[in-house]
Amino acid sequence: MFKNTLYFDNFPLSTISAYASRINDELESGEVGYYHLTDTSQILVNESLEFIKGKEHIKNIVLVGMGGSSCGVKALRDMLFDEKQNDRKLFILDNTSSHSFLEIIKQISLENSLFLITSKTGSTIEVISLFKLIIAHFNIKEVDFHKYFVFITDINSKLHKESENLGIKCFFIPNNVGGRFSILSAVGIVPLCFCGYNANSLLQGAKACFEDFFKHKKDELLQKAYHYCTHKNANINVLFSYSDAFKGFNEWYIQLIAESLGKKQGYKRIGLTPIALIGARDQHSFLQLIMDGPKNKTITFLKIKDSTKSLHIPNICFKFLDSLSNNVSLHDLLNAQCDATMHALIAENLSVDVIELEKLDAWHCGYLMYYYELFTSLCGIMLGINTYDQPGVEIGKLILKNLLEGVKKG
């Protein structure tokens, strides 16, 4: 069960139905491929499981990727910590930091590791640089590359061409699927299958979200996107996630919203600014600003209903310390903190909604991630921008290449 409750007034469907029509047009056009991954990635699950079959010696999967090639996988690894069917460890190298590189490399040995070099364009300089560092660190001979590396990229990209040159297995991302919308493509499905996560259930959850929106015409998502995009005062959306398991998801949410919705429109600058918090910890830092600071924020609460595995607070009493939480589960305490904070913000007349997951499993994670991809697409349509490009990022990449050329010449 996935439930989204909106604590603000709904708009008449006649006001927002045009946006539903436009996203249907986008779906039917075939130009935006992530919509269809719930179906097309089924064959990829079988291909991934077939490839890894019989490779019991592999104990470590190391994904090397940046941005859209890593954020979603990190989110699912964190959320599905309790749902694995083998003992393979999933490591993620997603920064050109010597500290991060050495911290992961020292935990693995070459003979029981497989590296997933992931780049949609096949030319991400950070990914290619880390690929070369791995080769040099382990002194891997070219003739053995196929044993230790798998490439995930677009068809006909530079990385694809190199895979053919080196004899390395390649899994493909559809050309019409953007990087930050690629979690249900080979970017996510391949490492999840290799590490024993339930990729089929993930796709089924995403498919349920697709059907709720496009087939059953549930309008909570449409109402939410329109309210947040047309809010007179608030252009900051705060995601307040109540569990440490959502840490990676929060990072993915920030990348998805920021890179998709921060755009120029002529001389006008448009966007929703994402902020991601973890409850209840961040109630003791950022909450004060939301409560009493400028009312320029909308707030989404994210919580998990199931608490069957939660620890219970013991019935220990002290003379000077309160006993309010005695015999209460930690999970129930966490959700009570979520509800209390939510109602305090509603009382301040802030725009609030809450997402409730029945439990944290692959199905609900698939639904949640597809929900936010749809939310982002809807917001892009409502803001009148191109949701799927990132011209500001491309400028930085060009400057980096010029700087590196200068370093070489120097």
mmCIF file of C-alpha atoms in Angstrom, residues 53-407:
data_model
loop_
_atom_site.group_PDB
_atom_site.id
_atom_site.type_symbol
_atom_site.label_atom_id
_atom_site.label_comp_id
_atom_site.label_asym_id
_atom_site.label_seq_id
_atom_site.Cartn_x
_atom_site.Cartn_y
_atom_site.Cartn_z
ATOM 1 C CA LYS A 53 24.810 -17.410 -12.943
ATOM 2 C CA GLY A 54 27.690 -19.696 -12.017
ATOM 3 C CA LYS A 55 29.933 -16.834 -10.865
ATOM 4 C CA GLU A 56 29.792 -17.690 -7.166
ATOM 5 C CA HIS A 57 33.406 -16.551 -6.744
ATOM 6 C CA ILE A 58 32.252 -12.935 -7.155
ATOM 7 C CA LYS A 59 31.630 -11.509 -3.694
ATOM 8 C CA ASN A 60 31.872 -7.771 -4.414
ATOM 9 C CA ILE A 61 30.029 -5.693 -6.999
ATOM 10 C CA VAL A 62 31.593 -2.242 -7.399
ATOM 11 C CA LEU A 63 29.481 0.235 -9.333
ATOM 12 C CA VAL A 64 31.502 3.123 -10.789
ATOM 13 C CA GLY A 65 29.213 5.966 -11.859
ATOM 14 C CA MET A 66 28.294 9.592 -11.359
ATOM 15 C CA GLY A 67 24.956 11.332 -10.800
ATOM 16 C CA GLY A 68 22.170 9.426 -12.499
ATOM 17 C CA SER A 69 24.441 6.406 -12.902
ATOM 18 C CA SER A 70 24.817 5.945 -9.149
ATOM 19 C CA CYS A 71 22.305 7.942 -7.050
ATOM 20 C CA GLY A 72 19.334 5.656 -7.678
ATOM 21 C CA VAL A 73 21.332 2.504 -7.007
ATOM 22 C CA LYS A 74 22.611 3.969 -3.757
ATOM 23 C CA ALA A 75 19.024 4.806 -2.783
ATOM 24 C CA LEU A 76 17.843 1.239 -3.352
ATOM 25 C CA ARG A 77 20.855 -0.284 -1.622
ATOM 26 C CA ASP A 78 20.063 1.764 1.478
ATOM 27 C CA MET A 79 16.311 1.142 1.438
ATOM 28 C CA LEU A 80 16.523 -2.588 0.703
ATOM 29 C CA PHE A 81 19.107 -3.320 3.395
ATOM 30 C CA ASP A 82 16.893 -6.116 4.728
ATOM 31 C CA GLU A 83 15.964 -7.688 1.367
ATOM 32 C CA LYS A 84 18.898 -9.547 -0.172
ATOM 33 C CA GLN A 85 19.095 -13.118 -1.405
ATOM 34 C CA ASN A 86 22.880 -13.534 -1.619
ATOM 35 C CA ASP A 87 25.919 -12.345 0.304
ATOM 36 C CA ARG A 88 27.463 -10.170 -2.404
ATOM 37 C CA LYS A 89 28.355 -6.678 -1.242
ATOM 38 C CA LEU A 90 27.477 -3.655 -3.357
ATOM 39 C CA PHE A 91 30.015 -0.832 -3.294
ATOM 40 C CA ILE A 92 29.492 2.482 -5.093
ATOM 41 C CA LEU A 93 32.319 4.687 -6.338
ATOM 42 C CA ASP A 94 30.696 7.985 -7.240
ATOM 43 C CA ASN A 95 33.286 10.666 -6.632
ATOM 44 C CA THR A 96 36.822 11.518 -7.717
ATOM 45 C CA SER A 97 37.998 11.613 -4.128
ATOM 46 C CA SER A 98 41.135 9.711 -3.183
ATOM 47 C CA HIS A 99 39.652 9.090 0.241
ATOM 48 C CA SER A 100 36.561 7.352 -1.155
ATOM 49 C CA PHE A 101 38.528 5.389 -3.741
ATOM 50 C CA LEU A 102 41.070 4.028 -1.277
ATOM 51 C CA GLU A 103 38.414 3.341 1.382
ATOM 52 C CA ILE A 104 36.555 0.998 -0.984
ATOM 53 C CA ILE A 105 39.577 -0.521 -2.715
ATOM 54 C CA LYS A 106 41.149 -1.635 0.569
ATOM 55 C CA GLN A 107 37.997 -3.635 1.416
ATOM 56 C CA ILE A 108 38.077 -5.835 -1.683
ATOM 57 C CA SER A 109 40.360 -8.179 -3.576
ATOM 58 C CA LEU A 110 40.500 -8.357 -7.349
ATOM 59 C CA GLU A 111 39.767 -12.053 -7.743
ATOM 60 C CA ASN A 112 36.331 -11.884 -6.109
ATOM 61 C CA SER A 113 35.242 -8.501 -7.480
ATOM 62 C CA LEU A 114 33.321 -7.294 -10.538
ATOM 63 C CA PHE A 115 33.382 -3.619 -11.535
ATOM 64 C CA LEU A 116 30.400 -2.048 -13.301
ATOM 65 C CA ILE A 117 31.659 0.931 -15.304
ATOM 66 C CA THR A 118 28.504 2.973 -15.831
ATOM 67 C CA SER A 119 28.170 6.018 -18.066
ATOM 68 C CA LYS A 120 25.218 6.779 -20.335
ATOM 69 C CA THR A 121 27.266 8.877 -22.736
ATOM 70 C CA GLY A 122 30.291 6.643 -22.335
ATOM 71 C CA SER A 123 32.531 9.653 -21.911
ATOM 72 C CA THR A 124 32.003 10.786 -18.299
ATOM 73 C CA ILE A 125 35.495 11.915 -17.368
ATOM 74 C CA GLU A 126 35.169 11.014 -13.675
ATOM 75 C CA VAL A 127 34.033 7.462 -14.475
ATOM 76 C CA ILE A 128 36.740 6.859 -17.084
ATOM 77 C CA SER A 129 39.369 8.223 -14.686
ATOM 78 C CA LEU A 130 38.248 5.839 -11.904
ATOM 79 C CA PHE A 131 38.224 2.961 -14.418
ATOM 80 C CA LYS A 132 41.873 3.676 -15.218
ATOM 81 C CA LEU A 133 42.766 3.932 -11.513
ATOM 82 C CA ILE A 134 41.247 0.480 -10.868
ATOM 83 C CA ILE A 135 43.253 -1.015 -13.722
ATOM 84 C CA ALA A 136 46.467 0.528 -12.437
ATOM 85 C CA HIS A 137 45.839 -0.287 -8.760
ATOM 86 C CA PHE A 138 45.299 -3.995 -9.419
ATOM 87 C CA ASN A 139 47.683 -4.142 -12.399
ATOM 88 C CA ILE A 140 44.990 -5.764 -14.551
ATOM 89 C CA LYS A 141 46.189 -6.938 -17.949
ATOM 90 C CA GLU A 142 44.089 -6.069 -20.983
ATOM 91 C CA VAL A 143 43.621 -9.733 -21.828
ATOM 92 C CA ASP A 144 41.845 -10.151 -18.447
ATOM 93 C CA PHE A 145 39.570 -7.096 -18.606
ATOM 94 C CA HIS A 146 36.535 -9.224 -19.486
ATOM 95 C CA LYS A 147 36.888 -11.098 -16.173
ATOM 96 C CA TYR A 148 36.626 -8.047 -13.968
ATOM 97 C CA PHE A 149 34.649 -5.405 -15.844
ATOM 98 C CA VAL A 150 31.125 -4.923 -17.177
ATOM 99 C CA PHE A 151 30.090 -1.764 -19.037
ATOM 100 C CA ILE A 152 26.645 -0.124 -18.754
ATOM 101 C CA THR A 153 26.056 2.549 -21.383
ATOM 102 C CA ASP A 154 24.130 3.685 -24.462
ATOM 103 C CA ILE A 155 24.325 1.744 -27.708
ATOM 104 C CA ASN A 156 27.083 3.160 -29.950
ATOM 105 C CA SER A 157 28.582 5.265 -27.159
ATOM 106 C CA LYS A 158 32.356 5.475 -26.778
ATOM 107 C CA LEU A 159 32.154 3.009 -23.900
ATOM 108 C CA HIS A 160 30.165 0.582 -26.059
ATOM 109 C CA LYS A 161 32.769 0.817 -28.820
ATOM 110 C CA GLU A 162 35.518 0.227 -26.258
ATOM 111 C CA SER A 163 33.667 -2.813 -24.915
ATOM 112 C CA GLU A 164 33.743 -4.343 -28.385
ATOM 113 C CA ASN A 165 37.419 -3.511 -28.696
ATOM 114 C CA LEU A 166 38.275 -5.078 -25.322
ATOM 115 C CA GLY A 167 35.788 -7.975 -25.327
ATOM 116 C CA ILE A 168 33.898 -6.698 -22.264
ATOM 117 C CA LYS A 169 30.231 -7.530 -21.618
ATOM 118 C CA CYS A 170 27.978 -4.519 -22.197
ATOM 119 C CA PHE A 171 24.469 -3.839 -20.901
ATOM 120 C CA PHE A 172 22.567 -1.048 -22.618
ATOM 121 C CA ILE A 173 20.550 1.957 -21.483
ATOM 122 C CA PRO A 174 17.837 2.960 -23.988
ATOM 123 C CA ASN A 175 18.905 6.089 -25.855
ATOM 124 C CA ASN A 176 15.673 7.890 -24.903
ATOM 125 C CA VAL A 177 16.158 7.340 -21.156
ATOM 126 C CA GLY A 178 17.944 10.189 -19.386
ATOM 127 C CA GLY A 179 20.550 9.427 -16.744
ATOM 128 C CA ARG A 180 18.625 10.672 -13.718
ATOM 129 C CA PHE A 181 15.518 8.778 -14.903
ATOM 130 C CA SER A 182 17.452 5.551 -15.514
ATOM 131 C CA ILE A 183 17.118 3.631 -12.243
ATOM 132 C CA LEU A 184 14.746 1.060 -13.798
ATOM 133 C CA SER A 185 17.081 0.547 -16.773
ATOM 134 C CA ALA A 186 20.352 -1.405 -16.805
ATOM 135 C CA VAL A 187 21.779 1.259 -14.477
ATOM 136 C CA GLY A 188 19.749 -0.145 -11.583
ATOM 137 C CA ILE A 189 18.526 -3.545 -12.721
ATOM 138 C CA VAL A 190 21.966 -5.047 -13.428
ATOM 139 C CA PRO A 191 23.641 -4.336 -10.046
ATOM 140 C CA LEU A 192 20.447 -5.175 -8.153
ATOM 141 C CA CYS A 193 20.146 -8.549 -9.891
ATOM 142 C CA PHE A 194 23.823 -9.293 -9.352
ATOM 143 C CA CYS A 195 23.465 -8.584 -5.622
ATOM 144 C CA GLY A 196 20.315 -10.617 -5.021
ATOM 145 C CA TYR A 197 17.692 -7.893 -4.792
ATOM 146 C CA ASN A 198 14.186 -8.505 -6.153
ATOM 147 C CA ALA A 199 14.293 -6.527 -9.395
ATOM 148 C CA ASN A 200 11.041 -8.045 -10.654
ATOM 149 C CA SER A 201 9.169 -6.790 -7.590
ATOM 150 C CA LEU A 202 10.779 -3.365 -8.050
ATOM 151 C CA LEU A 203 9.426 -3.189 -11.616
ATOM 152 C CA GLN A 204 6.008 -4.396 -10.466
ATOM 153 C CA GLY A 205 5.808 -1.600 -7.894
ATOM 154 C CA ALA A 206 6.749 0.959 -10.524
ATOM 155 C CA LYS A 207 4.150 -0.534 -12.871
ATOM 156 C CA ALA A 208 1.497 -0.145 -10.159
ATOM 157 C CA CYS A 209 2.348 3.562 -9.914
ATOM 158 C CA PHE A 210 2.171 3.877 -13.702
ATOM 159 C CA GLU A 211 -1.286 2.289 -13.737
ATOM 160 C CA ASP A 212 -2.585 4.330 -10.800
ATOM 161 C CA PHE A 213 -1.708 7.526 -12.643
ATOM 162 C CA PHE A 214 -2.271 6.738 -16.322
ATOM 163 C CA LYS A 215 -4.948 4.020 -16.136
ATOM 164 C CA HIS A 216 -6.875 4.591 -12.893
ATOM 165 C CA LYS A 217 -6.496 8.400 -13.138
ATOM 166 C CA LYS A 218 -5.656 8.954 -9.464
ATOM 167 C CA ASP A 219 -5.066 12.671 -9.141
ATOM 168 C CA GLU A 220 -3.066 13.175 -5.911
ATOM 169 C CA LEU A 221 0.186 13.449 -7.857
ATOM 170 C CA LEU A 222 -1.316 15.897 -10.340
ATOM 171 C CA GLN A 223 -2.800 18.016 -7.524
ATOM 172 C CA LYS A 224 0.469 18.030 -5.596
ATOM 173 C CA ALA A 225 2.611 19.007 -8.586
ATOM 174 C CA TYR A 226 0.250 21.841 -9.557
ATOM 175 C CA HIS A 227 0.007 23.191 -5.996
ATOM 176 C CA TYR A 228 3.780 23.185 -5.517
ATOM 177 C CA CYS A 229 4.561 24.615 -8.961
ATOM 178 C CA THR A 230 2.045 27.470 -8.695
ATOM 179 C CA HIS A 231 2.560 28.344 -5.026
ATOM 180 C CA LYS A 232 2.815 32.113 -4.672
ATOM 181 C CA ASN A 233 5.481 32.105 -1.953
ATOM 182 C CA ALA A 234 7.172 28.698 -1.812
ATOM 183 C CA ASN A 235 9.708 27.518 -4.377
ATOM 184 C CA ILE A 236 11.566 25.203 -1.982
ATOM 185 C CA ASN A 237 10.330 21.637 -1.471
ATOM 186 C CA VAL A 238 11.546 19.922 1.703
ATOM 187 C CA LEU A 239 11.481 16.129 1.798
ATOM 188 C CA PHE A 240 11.423 15.040 5.456
ATOM 189 C CA SER A 241 12.163 11.286 5.415
ATOM 190 C CA TYR A 242 11.649 9.406 8.665
ATOM 191 C CA SER A 243 14.243 6.623 8.626
ATOM 192 C CA ASP A 244 17.996 6.448 8.132
ATOM 193 C CA ALA A 245 17.229 3.971 5.331
ATOM 194 C CA PHE A 246 16.146 6.964 3.215
ATOM 195 C CA LYS A 247 19.556 8.659 3.227
ATOM 196 C CA GLY A 248 20.450 7.484 -0.285
ATOM 197 C CA PHE A 249 16.916 8.146 -1.505
ATOM 198 C CA ASN A 250 17.199 11.739 -0.293
ATOM 199 C CA GLU A 251 20.344 12.182 -2.409
ATOM 200 C CA TRP A 252 18.567 10.747 -5.454
ATOM 201 C CA TYR A 253 15.571 13.039 -4.896
ATOM 202 C CA ILE A 254 17.840 16.111 -4.744
ATOM 203 C CA GLN A 255 19.590 15.197 -7.991
ATOM 204 C CA LEU A 256 16.337 14.373 -9.781
ATOM 205 C CA ILE A 257 14.562 17.601 -8.814
ATOM 206 C CA ALA A 258 17.510 20.007 -8.966
ATOM 207 C CA GLU A 259 18.925 18.907 -12.318
ATOM 208 C CA SER A 260 15.505 18.519 -13.928
ATOM 209 C CA LEU A 261 13.707 21.650 -12.723
ATOM 210 C CA GLY A 262 16.410 24.293 -12.358
ATOM 211 C CA LYS A 263 16.401 25.933 -15.797
ATOM 212 C CA LYS A 264 16.582 29.239 -17.645
ATOM 213 C CA GLN A 265 13.643 30.366 -19.749
ATOM 214 C CA GLY A 266 14.952 33.293 -21.736
ATOM 215 C CA TYR A 267 16.080 35.766 -19.083
ATOM 216 C CA LYS A 268 13.903 34.137 -16.448
ATOM 217 C CA ARG A 269 15.265 31.578 -13.996
ATOM 218 C CA ILE A 270 12.854 28.821 -12.974
ATOM 219 C CA GLY A 271 12.937 25.922 -10.566
ATOM 220 C CA LEU A 272 11.956 24.137 -7.395
ATOM 221 C CA THR A 273 14.782 23.889 -4.899
ATOM 222 C CA PRO A 274 14.948 20.466 -3.191
ATOM 223 C CA ILE A 275 16.045 20.042 0.418
ATOM 224 C CA ALA A 276 16.186 16.576 1.976
ATOM 225 C CA LEU A 277 16.126 15.900 5.721
ATOM 226 C CA ILE A 278 16.162 12.793 7.905
ATOM 227 C CA GLY A 279 13.725 12.584 10.816
ATOM 228 C CA ALA A 280 13.788 12.678 13.689
ATOM 229 C CA ARG A 281 17.428 13.824 13.707
ATOM 230 C CA ASP A 282 16.916 16.978 11.649
ATOM 231 C CA GLN A 283 14.016 18.121 13.814
ATOM 232 C CA HIS A 284 16.837 19.305 16.081
ATOM 233 C CA SER A 285 18.409 21.488 13.388
ATOM 234 C CA PHE A 286 16.442 22.504 10.298
ATOM 235 C CA LEU A 287 12.914 22.370 11.728
ATOM 236 C CA GLN A 288 13.255 25.713 13.524
ATOM 237 C CA LEU A 289 13.831 27.455 10.180
ATOM 238 C CA ILE A 290 10.760 25.792 8.639
ATOM 239 C CA MET A 291 8.565 26.641 11.611
ATOM 240 C CA ASP A 292 9.533 30.246 12.252
ATOM 241 C CA GLY A 293 11.560 31.285 9.212
ATOM 242 C CA PRO A 294 10.320 32.506 5.809
ATOM 243 C CA LYS A 295 7.253 30.639 4.541
ATOM 244 C CA ASN A 296 8.918 29.809 1.241
ATOM 245 C CA LYS A 297 8.862 26.033 1.690
ATOM 246 C CA THR A 298 6.471 23.168 0.998
ATOM 247 C CA ILE A 299 7.050 19.996 2.993
ATOM 248 C CA THR A 300 6.625 16.323 2.085
ATOM 249 C CA PHE A 301 6.833 13.784 4.899
ATOM 250 C CA LEU A 302 7.894 10.219 4.075
ATOM 251 C CA LYS A 303 7.231 7.425 6.570
ATOM 252 C CA ILE A 304 6.989 3.633 6.838
ATOM 253 C CA LYS A 305 3.973 2.103 8.572
ATOM 254 C CA ASP A 306 5.302 -1.417 9.279
ATOM 255 C CA SER A 307 7.152 -1.736 12.599
ATOM 256 C CA THR A 308 7.228 -5.508 13.135
ATOM 257 C CA LYS A 309 11.022 -5.676 13.420
ATOM 258 C CA SER A 310 11.462 -2.620 15.594
ATOM 259 C CA LEU A 311 13.098 -2.700 18.999
ATOM 260 C CA HIS A 312 10.969 -1.783 22.009
ATOM 261 C CA ILE A 313 12.039 0.775 24.578
ATOM 262 C CA PRO A 314 12.329 -1.028 27.938
ATOM 263 C CA ASN A 315 10.133 -0.185 30.899
ATOM 264 C CA ILE A 316 12.875 1.428 32.959
ATOM 265 C CA CYS A 317 11.887 4.255 35.294
ATOM 266 C CA PHE A 318 14.056 6.944 36.860
ATOM 267 C CA LYS A 319 13.339 9.509 39.503
ATOM 268 C CA PHE A 320 14.036 12.562 37.307
ATOM 269 C CA LEU A 321 13.693 11.222 33.749
ATOM 270 C CA ASP A 322 10.329 10.868 32.013
ATOM 271 C CA SER A 323 8.858 7.500 31.078
ATOM 272 C CA LEU A 324 6.641 8.595 28.183
ATOM 273 C CA SER A 325 8.313 6.285 25.664
ATOM 274 C CA ASN A 326 8.457 3.182 27.898
ATOM 275 C CA ASN A 327 7.095 0.046 26.172
ATOM 276 C CA VAL A 328 6.849 1.925 22.853
ATOM 277 C CA SER A 329 8.679 0.589 19.785
ATOM 278 C CA LEU A 330 11.419 2.776 18.317
ATOM 279 C CA HIS A 331 9.547 2.760 15.018
ATOM 280 C CA ASP A 332 6.319 3.940 16.638
ATOM 281 C CA LEU A 333 8.251 6.671 18.416
ATOM 282 C CA LEU A 334 9.783 7.747 15.088
ATOM 283 C CA ASN A 335 6.378 7.887 13.390
ATOM 284 C CA ALA A 336 4.887 9.789 16.324
ATOM 285 C CA GLN A 337 7.668 12.343 15.928
ATOM 286 C CA CYS A 338 6.836 12.540 12.218
ATOM 287 C CA ASP A 339 3.132 13.096 12.896
ATOM 288 C CA ALA A 340 3.754 15.677 15.610
ATOM 289 C CA THR A 341 6.081 17.678 13.365
ATOM 290 C CA MET A 342 3.684 17.434 10.440
ATOM 291 C CA HIS A 343 0.721 18.749 12.416
ATOM 292 C CA ALA A 344 2.819 21.558 13.874
ATOM 293 C CA LEU A 345 3.645 22.706 10.328
ATOM 294 C CA ILE A 346 0.034 22.373 9.191
ATOM 295 C CA ALA A 347 -0.937 24.616 12.109
ATOM 296 C CA GLU A 348 1.499 27.195 10.671
ATOM 297 C CA ASN A 349 -0.511 27.139 7.405
ATOM 298 C CA LEU A 350 2.321 25.610 5.431
ATOM 299 C CA SER A 351 1.644 23.337 2.445
ATOM 300 C CA VAL A 352 2.192 19.762 3.606
ATOM 301 C CA ASP A 353 1.694 16.271 2.232
ATOM 302 C CA VAL A 354 2.651 12.857 3.595
ATOM 303 C CA ILE A 355 3.671 9.666 1.773
ATOM 304 C CA GLU A 356 3.095 6.438 3.704
ATOM 305 C CA LEU A 357 4.663 3.133 2.660
ATOM 306 C CA GLU A 358 3.129 -0.008 4.115
ATOM 307 C CA LYS A 359 6.649 -1.463 4.399
ATOM 308 C CA LEU A 360 10.084 -0.937 2.929
ATOM 309 C CA ASP A 361 10.451 -3.609 0.250
ATOM 310 C CA ALA A 362 11.277 -3.695 -3.461
ATOM 311 C CA TRP A 363 7.651 -3.218 -4.561
ATOM 312 C CA HIS A 364 7.133 -0.090 -2.474
ATOM 313 C CA CYS A 365 10.551 1.291 -3.467
ATOM 314 C CA GLY A 366 9.691 0.811 -7.140
ATOM 315 C CA TYR A 367 6.406 2.638 -6.630
ATOM 316 C CA LEU A 368 8.101 5.461 -4.701
ATOM 317 C CA MET A 369 10.839 6.091 -7.268
ATOM 318 C CA TYR A 370 8.452 5.990 -10.220
ATOM 319 C CA TYR A 371 6.123 8.346 -8.305
ATOM 320 C CA TYR A 372 8.917 10.913 -8.014
ATOM 321 C CA GLU A 373 9.909 10.534 -11.657
ATOM 322 C CA LEU A 374 6.286 11.256 -12.643
ATOM 323 C CA PHE A 375 6.159 14.158 -10.190
ATOM 324 C CA THR A 376 9.264 15.650 -11.816
ATOM 325 C CA SER A 377 7.882 15.257 -15.328
ATOM 326 C CA LEU A 378 4.595 16.886 -14.295
ATOM 327 C CA CYS A 379 6.415 19.803 -12.679
ATOM 328 C CA GLY A 380 8.513 20.316 -15.799
ATOM 329 C CA ILE A 381 5.374 20.502 -17.955
ATOM 330 C CA MET A 382 3.700 22.902 -15.519
ATOM 331 C CA LEU A 383 6.782 25.129 -15.317
ATOM 332 C CA GLY A 384 7.107 25.185 -19.111
ATOM 333 C CA ILE A 385 10.689 23.901 -19.224
ATOM 334 C CA ASN A 386 12.654 20.999 -20.708
ATOM 335 C CA THR A 387 12.763 18.524 -17.821
ATOM 336 C CA TYR A 388 15.288 16.222 -19.442
ATOM 337 C CA ASP A 389 18.282 18.374 -20.390
ATOM 338 C CA GLN A 390 20.997 19.878 -18.162
ATOM 339 C CA PRO A 391 22.694 22.732 -20.037
ATOM 340 C CA GLY A 392 24.182 24.218 -16.873
ATOM 341 C CA VAL A 393 25.981 20.967 -16.098
ATOM 342 C CA GLU A 394 27.272 20.664 -19.670
ATOM 343 C CA ILE A 395 28.917 24.086 -19.438
ATOM 344 C CA GLY A 396 30.834 22.935 -16.362
ATOM 345 C CA LYS A 397 31.981 19.795 -18.182
ATOM 346 C CA LEU A 398 33.297 21.864 -21.077
ATOM 347 C CA ILE A 399 35.224 24.168 -18.738
ATOM 348 C CA LEU A 400 36.697 21.095 -16.975
ATOM 349 C CA LYS A 401 37.975 19.703 -20.276
ATOM 350 C CA ASN A 402 39.593 23.030 -21.113
ATOM 351 C CA LEU A 403 41.216 23.217 -17.675
ATOM 352 C CA LEU A 404 42.618 19.691 -18.013
ATOM 353 C CA GLU A 405 44.051 20.539 -21.415
ATOM 354 C CA GLY A 406 45.758 23.495 -19.779
ATOM 355 C CA VAL A 407 47.166 21.316 -16.986
#
